Amino acid sequence: MVRKVAKFMLVLLLASLTLTACGSDATTATPVVPTTAPAQASPTTAPAATTGNAATTAAATTAASAATTAASVATTVAATTTSAAAPRGQTLTIAVAAYPASLDPTKNTPTEEPYMTLAYDSLLQFDADGNYQPLMATAWKWIGNDFKTLELQLRPNVKFSDGSTFDAAAVKAWFDVQKKTNGSGSTGLDSAEATGPLTVQIHLVQGNPLLPSFLTRNWITGDIACPAAAANPALVSTATCGTGPYMLDAKSTVTADTYTYVPNPNYWNPNAIHWNKIVLKVVANPQAALDALKAGQVQLIAPADTAVIDAGQTAGMKLAGVELNVQGLDFLDREGKIVPALKDARVRQALNYAIDKDALSKVLGGGKGRPVSTQFLPGSDGYDATLDSYYNYDVAKAKQLLTDAGFANGFELTILSAPFLGFDTLSQAVASYWQAIGVKTTIDSKPSVAEFLTGLSSGKYGVAVAGLGATTPTLITYNCCFKPGSAWNPSKTPVPDLQAIIEKLAATDATQAGPVAKQVNKYITEQAWFVPVLATKLYFLYSPKISGVTPTATEASPNILNIVPAQ
C-alpha cells in the first residue's frame, strides 16, 4: 500500500501540465498579483500511467504499537441492493486523460480507478458522507485492539465474470498474489487467511486503522480478481475477471485509445447495470475533449481542465467538482540549516501573514480557487473550518513578527519552483509579497519533473512550491508528506510534540479519528510548516443527458457506476 499511496499523492502534484511564464527573480518591492490565470494545456498524446516507488511512506505501514484499551470495532451493515431497474442507456462514453500500463489491479493506483471500478466491486465502499458501507464484504470487524487483523464477512451467492465462485478462498488467493508479486497494495500485508467459506482475515505486519479505507474503490487494494487470474495474473493484464457489473470487451478495445466495457452476465445485482456499454476514451488534449463533449461523442470529461470549464458551461454542459488540492509553499528547512531565519516559527508565520490569499485565489487555479491557511480540506478527518482563515493578510503583523524574531531588516531565501501546474506564476506572486516585507526572494525554476523532485531532497532549498492532495485521511497525509524524511519534510529530525499526536492517531479507529486528526492540523498550521494559498477543485464537465455525476469530499472522482441516463 506504500507505493500506491505514494504514487497517488505524487500524481495529485503532477496530474497535468501547465503552460506559464518561466520562473525568474522577483525584484519589485510592491506585491504583483497576476491579472489572468495561467492557461492550462495537456500533452497531445495520452501519457501511460505507470507504477513506481516514491521516497515516501504511507499509512499502510504506520506503526500502531502504542498500547490501546479500545474494544475491537465491529461493523455490520445490511446488504445493499438496488431497486427495480430503470431502462438502460445504450452507451456512456467518458473522456479520460490517461490509460493504464496494465489492467491488473495489483499494478494500478487510484489514478487508474475508472478502469478498475467497472469490472471489480471493491470489498468496501464509502457513502456520500464518508462512512464505510458494505459491498463485497457485508460485515467487518477488528480482531484485537492493535489494528493488525481485520475480519471480513463476504457477500454470498456471488460469481466472477467467468462464472467462478467468489468466496474466502478466492479473496485469500488474490491477496496472496498481491504479496507474491510485490503488487502496489502489498506493502504492510502479512497474509490473508480464509477462516470459513465466506470469512476472511487480513493480517498486517504493523497496525493500520485505515485498512478499511484501502479496501474501497479508490485504492483498488480491495478489488478481487477471479481464481484463474490468481493462478495466472497475466490473464488480467489485458482483460478483466472480477465481480463488477461490467467486463472488458477485448474485441472493441484499442490499447492506449479506447477501452470498451459490456455488462457482466453473472453480476450479482443486475438492476445496478445502467448501460449496455461503457467506453473510456483517452483524450489527453482538453480542447479536444470539450469538442467531443459538445458534439455528443462523449458524455463526460473526467476530469475537466479548468481552461475549458467556462466554455463548456456556456455550451450548456453541466459542471460538478469538489476541492481536492492545496497549492502553496512548503518550508523544507524548518531547522534553519540553509536559511537560518526559517528555524523561528515567528518568521514562518510572518511569511504567511504577508500574502494576500484572497487576491491570489481570484486569479490562480483558473480563478476558481478558495483562500486557505491549512493543508487539510473537507473530506479529511483533520479538516477544521476554524483554521481556514488562520493567516489573514496583515502586513503590519508580518513585519512585527520579523522584528520580534530578530530579522527586522529581512533576509534572503530561494524558492524551488517549476513551470508546470502554474507553480512559477504562484512563486512569482508570493515572492513579490515577501519582498514587500523585506525578504529578498529569488526563484529557481526547474524545467522538468525529475529535476524538481531531485531539488526537493537535495538539501539546497529552504522553500519549495507545493501542490498536495488535502482530502485524504491525516495519517496517510502525515506519512506521505509531513513525516521526517518524507518528500515534503526532508529533515529527519523527529518532532516530539507532533509525534505524540501521531502515535495516538495511529492507535485510534479511523471512524473516531477526527478529534485527534484535528490536533495534527492545528499543530502544523500554528507552527507554519507550510504557506497554503488556495484550495483547488477537481472538476467534471458532463452532458445534461446524464445524471449521477456526484463527486464527494471523500471520493473526489465520481463513481461511474452511479451515472445514469437523465430522466
XYZ file of C-alpha atoms in Angstrom:
567
model
C 0.000 0.000 0.000
C 3.007 2.301 0.453
C 3.718 2.521 -3.269
C 0.043 3.017 -4.058
C -0.381 5.973 -1.708
C 2.991 7.483 -2.565
C 2.251 7.437 -6.253
C -1.268 8.776 -5.734
C -0.047 11.738 -3.702
C 2.632 12.360 -6.322
C 0.079 12.207 -9.127
C -2.005 14.797 -7.300
C 1.073 17.000 -7.564
C 1.835 16.259 -11.211
C -1.620 15.462 -12.586
C -1.500 17.894 -15.509
C 0.966 20.183 -17.225
C 0.515 23.941 -17.120
C 1.991 26.484 -19.515
C 3.124 29.573 -17.626
C 5.918 32.066 -17.807
C 9.224 30.608 -16.659
C 10.318 31.457 -13.149
C 12.522 34.497 -12.664
C 13.911 36.607 -9.873
C 11.234 38.816 -8.352
C 12.711 42.271 -7.954
C 9.781 44.623 -7.457
C 9.130 45.825 -3.920
C 5.358 46.014 -4.411
C 3.287 42.805 -4.459
C 2.477 41.868 -8.037
C -0.674 39.806 -8.453
C -1.115 38.201 -11.888
C -4.180 39.579 -13.649
C -5.004 36.425 -15.552
C -4.909 32.794 -14.578
C -2.242 30.680 -16.276
C -3.567 28.875 -19.319
C -3.554 25.128 -18.923
C -2.594 22.606 -21.533
C -2.085 18.870 -21.646
C 0.159 16.671 -23.762
C -1.318 15.792 -27.136
C -0.711 12.104 -26.612
C -2.106 10.182 -23.708
C 0.525 9.545 -21.012
C 0.839 5.961 -19.895
C 0.097 5.613 -16.223
C 2.847 3.574 -14.638
C 3.503 2.292 -11.195
C 6.642 3.066 -9.301
C 8.175 3.729 -5.960
C 8.430 7.167 -4.409
C 10.548 8.154 -1.475
C 7.532 8.387 0.753
C 5.949 6.196 3.357
C 2.197 5.742 3.536
C -0.156 4.923 6.319
C -0.249 1.334 5.158
C 2.924 0.751 7.140
C 2.131 3.043 10.010
C 3.081 1.508 13.329
C 0.321 1.396 15.883
C 2.391 -0.165 18.624
C 1.139 2.174 21.318
C -0.967 0.302 23.821
C -4.676 0.818 23.437
C -7.559 -0.420 25.519
C -10.220 0.331 22.925
C -12.519 -2.560 22.222
C -12.385 -4.052 18.747
C -14.680 -2.237 16.406
C -17.379 -4.337 14.803
C -19.352 -3.030 11.886
C -22.275 -4.871 10.391
C -24.322 -3.266 7.676
C -27.298 -4.607 5.811
C -26.537 -5.773 2.295
C -27.057 -3.117 -0.308
C -29.295 -3.807 -3.257
C -30.757 -1.727 -6.000
C -34.483 -1.285 -6.511
C -36.246 -2.160 -9.744
C -34.065 -1.339 -12.715
C -34.697 1.753 -14.802
C -34.344 1.374 -18.574
C -30.706 1.027 -19.560
C -28.933 3.619 -21.634
C -27.247 2.467 -24.798
C -23.665 3.789 -24.495
C -21.902 6.000 -21.959
C -18.607 7.372 -23.276
C -16.194 9.094 -20.911
C -13.174 11.146 -21.950
C -10.189 10.339 -19.729
C -6.700 11.813 -19.880
C -4.536 8.726 -19.344
C -4.540 4.986 -19.784
C -3.208 2.199 -17.554
C 0.002 0.370 -18.307
C -1.824 -2.814 -17.300
C -5.366 -3.796 -16.329
C -4.036 -5.918 -13.468
C -5.468 -4.405 -10.244
C -2.260 -5.153 -8.350
C -0.350 -2.877 -10.727
C -2.695 0.076 -10.581
C -3.306 3.035 -8.297
C -6.168 5.468 -7.677
C -5.271 7.294 -10.883
C -6.468 4.249 -12.849
C -9.579 3.752 -10.705
C -12.197 4.085 -13.509
C -10.709 1.152 -15.409
C -10.936 -0.988 -12.289
C -14.298 0.107 -10.846
C -16.243 -1.023 -13.898
C -15.027 -4.612 -13.613
C -14.285 -5.049 -9.905
C -16.618 -4.402 -6.984
C -14.404 -3.442 -4.052
C -14.711 -5.167 -0.700
C -15.979 -1.979 0.975
C -17.250 1.396 -0.194
C -17.871 4.907 1.107
C -21.241 6.594 1.182
C -21.669 10.277 0.319
C -20.856 11.266 3.914
C -17.596 9.316 4.019
C -18.899 6.409 6.099
C -17.890 2.831 5.360
C -20.577 0.752 3.682
C -20.683 -2.881 2.542
C -20.101 -4.097 -0.962
C -18.372 -7.445 -1.451
C -17.913 -7.605 2.311
C -21.204 -7.296 4.194
C -19.680 -7.024 7.674
C -16.233 -6.369 9.122
C -14.535 -6.067 12.477
C -11.102 -5.754 14.003
C -9.730 -8.767 15.847
C -7.965 -7.492 18.949
C -7.152 -3.849 19.519
C -3.872 -3.406 17.651
C -5.403 -2.896 14.170
C -3.352 -5.730 12.722
C -6.149 -8.173 11.826
C -9.374 -7.257 10.041
C -12.068 -9.902 9.632
C -14.498 -9.688 6.714
C -17.779 -11.487 6.135
C -18.235 -11.843 2.387
C -21.354 -11.464 0.283
C -22.872 -14.859 -0.571
C -24.054 -16.110 -3.959
C -21.646 -14.009 -5.998
C -19.809 -15.149 -9.105
C -16.947 -13.658 -11.045
C -17.463 -12.681 -14.666
C -16.007 -16.033 -15.771
C -18.618 -17.895 -13.702
C -16.305 -18.987 -10.887
C -17.319 -18.551 -7.247
C -16.476 -15.536 -5.129
C -15.607 -16.776 -1.646
C -12.995 -16.556 1.084
C -10.615 -18.832 -0.797
C -10.729 -16.523 -3.809
C -10.103 -13.428 -1.684
C -7.173 -15.095 0.071
C -5.718 -16.214 -3.249
C -5.794 -12.682 -4.646
C -4.175 -11.167 -1.572
C -1.512 -13.868 -1.898
C -0.911 -12.618 -5.446
C -0.545 -9.056 -4.211
C 2.090 -10.136 -1.720
C 3.894 -12.578 -4.029
C 4.124 -10.209 -6.980
C 5.038 -7.251 -4.788
C 1.883 -5.560 -6.006
C 1.101 -1.921 -5.362
C -1.098 -2.831 -2.397
C 1.153 -5.448 -0.848
C 3.426 -3.438 1.445
C 2.241 -3.830 5.012
C 0.377 -7.045 4.186
C 1.447 -10.072 6.197
C -1.093 -12.619 4.994
C -4.730 -13.350 4.269
C -6.490 -16.304 5.842
C -9.764 -17.982 4.886
C -11.294 -18.901 8.244
C -14.604 -20.041 6.770
C -16.326 -20.343 3.383
C -17.265 -16.649 3.464
C -14.967 -15.374 6.207
C -11.501 -14.000 5.600
C -8.972 -12.338 7.875
C -6.393 -9.860 6.599
C -3.245 -9.773 8.722
C -0.885 -6.786 8.648
C 2.767 -6.573 9.612
C 2.008 -3.436 11.607
C -1.242 -1.989 12.836
C -3.113 0.279 10.428
C -6.551 1.591 11.447
C -7.036 2.864 7.891
C -7.043 -0.586 6.292
C -10.813 -0.426 5.562
C -10.186 2.723 3.508
C -7.734 0.843 1.323
C -10.423 -1.738 0.581
C -12.682 0.858 -1.098
C -12.775 1.577 -4.830
C -10.324 4.485 -4.913
C -7.411 2.491 -3.526
C -8.036 -0.688 -5.584
C -6.483 -2.999 -2.959
C -9.976 -4.414 -2.329
C -10.601 -5.229 -6.000
C -10.520 -9.027 -6.106
C -9.835 -10.910 -9.345
C -11.055 -14.435 -10.067
C -9.213 -17.652 -9.087
C -7.991 -18.161 -12.657
C -6.288 -14.771 -12.507
C -4.825 -15.597 -9.107
C -3.297 -18.716 -10.641
C -2.062 -16.770 -13.672
C -2.058 -12.975 -13.116
C -1.098 -12.385 -16.746
C -4.721 -13.132 -17.622
C -5.808 -9.747 -16.285
C -3.029 -7.657 -17.789
C -5.158 -7.078 -20.901
C -8.534 -8.410 -19.734
C -10.761 -8.296 -16.658
C -12.147 -11.027 -14.421
C -13.950 -9.547 -11.456
C -17.237 -9.295 -9.602
C -18.141 -5.870 -11.009
C -21.121 -5.031 -13.215
C -19.065 -4.844 -16.411
C -16.217 -6.643 -18.116
C -13.772 -5.578 -20.783
C -14.774 -6.275 -24.385
C -11.344 -7.019 -25.818
C -12.551 -7.008 -29.428
C -13.780 -3.423 -29.097
C -10.774 -2.212 -27.119
C -7.719 -0.455 -28.552
C -4.897 -0.161 -26.032
C -3.998 3.420 -25.127
C -7.038 4.721 -27.012
C -10.415 3.077 -26.347
C -11.485 0.711 -23.565
C -14.939 -0.819 -24.003
C -16.886 -2.489 -21.210
C -20.073 -4.545 -21.545
C -22.407 -5.978 -18.868
C -21.184 -8.912 -16.799
C -23.781 -11.689 -17.343
C -23.001 -13.136 -13.913
C -23.350 -9.896 -11.957
C -24.970 -10.400 -8.565
C -27.050 -7.187 -8.745
C -28.214 -6.788 -12.376
C -30.512 -3.852 -11.544
C -27.362 -1.801 -10.921
C -26.296 -2.099 -14.565
C -27.418 1.155 -16.188
C -25.750 0.965 -19.605
C -25.425 -1.571 -22.400
C -21.909 -0.331 -22.980
C -19.444 1.988 -21.247
C -16.450 3.327 -23.158
C -13.393 5.014 -21.657
C -11.929 7.126 -24.458
C -8.414 8.502 -23.987
C -8.471 12.196 -24.929
C -5.445 13.943 -23.482
C -5.988 17.375 -25.039
C -8.507 19.452 -23.023
C -9.911 21.304 -26.035
C -10.341 18.061 -27.970
C -12.206 16.616 -25.000
C -14.512 19.634 -24.874
C -15.146 19.444 -28.611
C -16.084 15.772 -28.246
C -18.436 16.587 -25.371
C -20.166 19.358 -27.318
C -20.514 17.064 -30.337
C -22.093 14.312 -28.252
C -19.200 11.933 -28.861
C -18.577 11.727 -25.114
C -20.934 12.463 -22.234
C -18.392 13.186 -19.500
C -14.882 14.616 -19.209
C -13.185 13.086 -16.181
C -11.571 15.270 -15.056
C -12.021 18.526 -16.963
C -9.205 21.042 -17.350
C -10.031 24.420 -15.802
C -9.158 26.073 -19.113
C -12.287 24.661 -20.784
C -14.804 24.881 -17.953
C -16.260 28.274 -18.820
C -16.633 27.362 -22.489
C -18.249 24.084 -21.544
C -20.815 25.731 -19.329
C -21.536 28.345 -21.985
C -22.273 25.471 -24.367
C -24.864 24.118 -21.932
C -22.796 21.451 -20.244
C -23.133 20.748 -16.534
C -20.323 21.043 -14.007
C -19.512 19.097 -10.857
C -16.463 19.478 -8.688
C -15.040 19.127 -5.228
C -11.983 20.573 -3.525
C -9.037 18.230 -3.720
C -5.680 20.049 -3.616
C -3.999 22.863 -1.727
C -1.463 24.953 -3.622
C 1.119 26.989 -1.773
C 4.668 26.626 -0.491
C 6.458 24.246 1.837
C 9.151 25.209 4.327
C 11.675 22.443 3.678
C 14.212 23.912 6.107
C 12.481 24.394 9.440
C 15.773 23.570 11.170
C 17.398 26.664 9.658
C 20.361 24.838 8.128
C 20.009 26.573 4.762
C 18.002 29.658 5.719
C 18.639 30.289 9.446
C 15.611 32.571 9.789
C 13.227 29.711 8.962
C 14.071 27.954 12.215
C 11.942 30.514 14.060
C 8.209 29.806 13.806
C 7.543 33.537 14.015
C 9.356 34.036 10.732
C 7.351 31.298 9.046
C 4.167 32.822 10.448
C 5.202 36.244 9.149
C 5.631 34.858 5.659
C 2.069 33.521 5.857
C 0.582 36.813 7.025
C 2.427 38.687 4.267
C 0.391 37.133 1.432
C -2.982 38.369 0.185
C -4.519 34.958 -0.426
C -7.912 36.422 -1.295
C -6.372 38.283 -4.224
C -4.336 35.323 -5.418
C -7.260 32.904 -5.260
C -9.158 35.067 -7.745
C -6.550 34.690 -10.463
C -4.739 31.410 -9.814
C -6.249 27.989 -10.417
C -8.425 29.321 -13.200
C -9.804 31.913 -10.828
C -11.838 29.215 -9.128
C -9.739 28.702 -6.004
C -10.573 29.411 -2.371
C -8.091 31.066 0.017
C -6.968 28.730 2.796
C -4.499 28.653 5.664
C -4.181 24.900 6.237
C -3.194 21.757 4.347
C -6.466 19.986 5.203
C -9.716 20.252 3.236
C -13.257 18.933 3.779
C -13.119 15.164 3.407
C -10.016 14.816 5.556
C -10.541 13.774 9.156
C -8.151 16.586 10.083
C -10.182 19.362 8.492
C -11.058 22.192 10.882
C -13.037 25.091 9.421
C -11.885 27.387 12.228
C -8.337 27.228 10.839
C -9.255 28.124 7.255
C -8.548 31.829 7.771
C -5.852 31.484 10.435
C -3.425 33.643 8.433
C -5.342 36.621 7.093
C -3.440 39.232 5.094
C -1.738 41.517 7.643
C 1.467 43.233 6.527
C 1.932 45.089 9.822
C 1.727 41.853 11.783
C 4.137 40.164 9.395
C 6.719 42.920 9.852
C 6.294 42.893 13.629
C 6.857 39.133 13.780
C 10.046 39.504 11.748
C 11.219 42.234 14.132
C 10.393 40.120 17.181
C 12.387 37.252 15.694
C 15.404 39.499 15.076
C 15.003 39.926 11.323
C 13.695 43.482 11.064
C 15.993 44.026 8.092
C 14.804 40.871 6.387
C 16.867 38.003 4.984
C 17.356 36.085 1.749
C 15.786 32.862 0.519
C 15.259 30.939 -2.707
C 12.037 29.217 -3.768
C 12.349 25.907 -5.612
C 9.738 26.112 -8.368
C 8.727 24.635 -11.740
C 6.835 25.717 -14.862
C 4.026 23.157 -14.542
C 0.751 23.342 -12.604
C 1.061 27.120 -12.515
C 3.816 26.819 -9.911
C 6.033 29.548 -11.376
C 3.145 32.001 -11.501
C 2.347 31.263 -7.869
C 6.010 31.546 -6.860
C 6.424 34.892 -8.582
C 3.352 36.354 -6.899
C 4.371 35.116 -3.451
C 7.930 36.359 -3.947
C 6.706 39.900 -4.564
C 4.654 39.831 -1.351
C 7.663 38.623 0.628
C 9.930 41.269 -0.849
C 7.416 43.887 0.261
C 8.231 42.972 3.885
C 11.988 42.965 3.293
C 12.622 39.312 2.449
C 14.767 39.164 -0.682
C 13.352 36.285 -2.660
C 14.677 34.580 -5.768
C 13.127 31.722 -7.719
C 14.930 28.679 -9.067
C 12.595 27.094 -11.609
C 13.416 23.535 -12.645
C 12.273 22.736 -16.190
C 11.466 19.057 -15.638
C 9.588 16.975 -13.100
C 12.707 14.906 -12.403
C 14.811 17.978 -11.641
C 12.118 19.416 -9.393
C 11.828 16.191 -7.393
C 15.606 15.989 -7.107
C 15.614 19.523 -5.763
C 13.104 18.609 -3.057
C 15.501 16.129 -1.497
C 18.755 17.915 -2.334
C 19.054 19.843 0.920
C 19.759 23.016 -1.052
C 16.429 24.798 -0.718
C 14.645 26.319 2.232
C 11.302 26.697 0.468
C 9.553 24.864 -2.369
C 6.307 25.465 -4.178
C 3.835 22.688 -3.378
C 0.538 21.263 -4.539
C -0.748 18.433 -2.378
C -3.886 16.368 -2.170
C -5.609 17.503 1.006
C -8.675 15.298 1.451
C -7.008 12.016 2.391
C -7.001 10.783 5.992
C -4.477 12.621 8.141
C -2.449 9.508 8.891
C -1.894 8.974 5.169
C -1.022 12.623 4.607
C 1.422 12.636 7.514
C 3.306 9.560 6.358
C 3.417 10.717 2.773
C 4.233 14.348 3.229
C 4.862 15.501 6.820
C 6.828 12.677 8.415
C 10.563 13.330 8.959
C 12.419 12.141 5.890
C 9.348 12.189 3.631
C 9.101 14.035 0.324
C 7.881 17.351 1.743
C 9.800 17.158 5.008
C 13.371 16.153 4.140
C 14.586 16.817 7.676
C 15.000 13.541 9.507
C 14.794 15.189 12.919
C 11.772 13.957 14.917
C 9.260 16.462 16.265
C 8.318 15.003 19.681
C 5.161 17.068 20.229
C 3.738 16.106 16.853
C 4.963 12.522 17.066
C 2.983 12.021 20.264
C -0.197 13.074 18.456
C 0.594 10.808 15.502
C 1.130 7.793 17.750
C -2.241 8.428 19.334
C -3.824 8.773 15.888
C -2.250 5.516 14.717
C -3.862 3.749 17.673
C -7.330 5.205 17.045
C -10.027 3.602 14.938
C -10.435 5.560 11.709
C -14.134 6.147 12.369
C -13.250 8.003 15.582
C -10.043 9.711 14.469
C -11.421 13.210 13.836
C -10.602 14.888 17.168
C -7.028 13.580 17.157
C -6.501 14.318 13.467
C -7.565 17.919 14.023
C -4.758 18.249 16.566
C -2.292 17.438 13.776
C -3.825 20.156 11.621
C -3.710 22.650 14.485
C -0.046 21.929 15.235
C 1.144 22.155 11.628
C -0.891 25.307 10.991
C 0.186 27.149 14.136
C 3.826 26.174 13.624
C 3.547 27.305 9.996
C 5.077 24.276 8.332
C 3.545 25.404 5.049
C 2.263 28.505 3.304
C -1.101 27.293 1.987
C -2.528 29.771 -0.516
C -5.576 28.344 -2.231
C -7.700 25.227 -2.457
C -8.408 23.995 -5.973
C -11.117 21.657 -7.182
C -11.176 18.596 -9.372
C -13.832 19.350 -11.997
C -16.060 17.215 -14.200
C -17.942 18.524 -17.239
C -20.844 16.427 -18.440
C -23.794 16.344 -20.787
C -27.275 17.218 -19.482
C -28.329 13.870 -20.951
C -26.801 12.049 -17.962
C -27.089 12.389 -14.185
C -25.396 10.913 -11.131
C -22.060 12.701 -11.578
C -21.590 13.260 -7.865
C -18.054 13.668 -6.521
C -17.797 13.837 -2.740
C -15.305 15.199 -0.251
C -14.208 11.633 0.492
C -14.048 10.495 -3.123
C -13.305 13.376 -5.463
C -13.736 11.189 -8.523
C -17.435 10.351 -9.044
C -18.389 6.701 -9.117
C -19.019 5.830 -12.757
C -21.448 3.126 -11.665
C -23.812 5.787 -10.303
C -24.123 7.585 -13.640
C -27.486 7.001 -15.320
C -29.403 8.407 -18.294
C -31.139 11.647 -17.346
C -34.868 11.216 -16.842
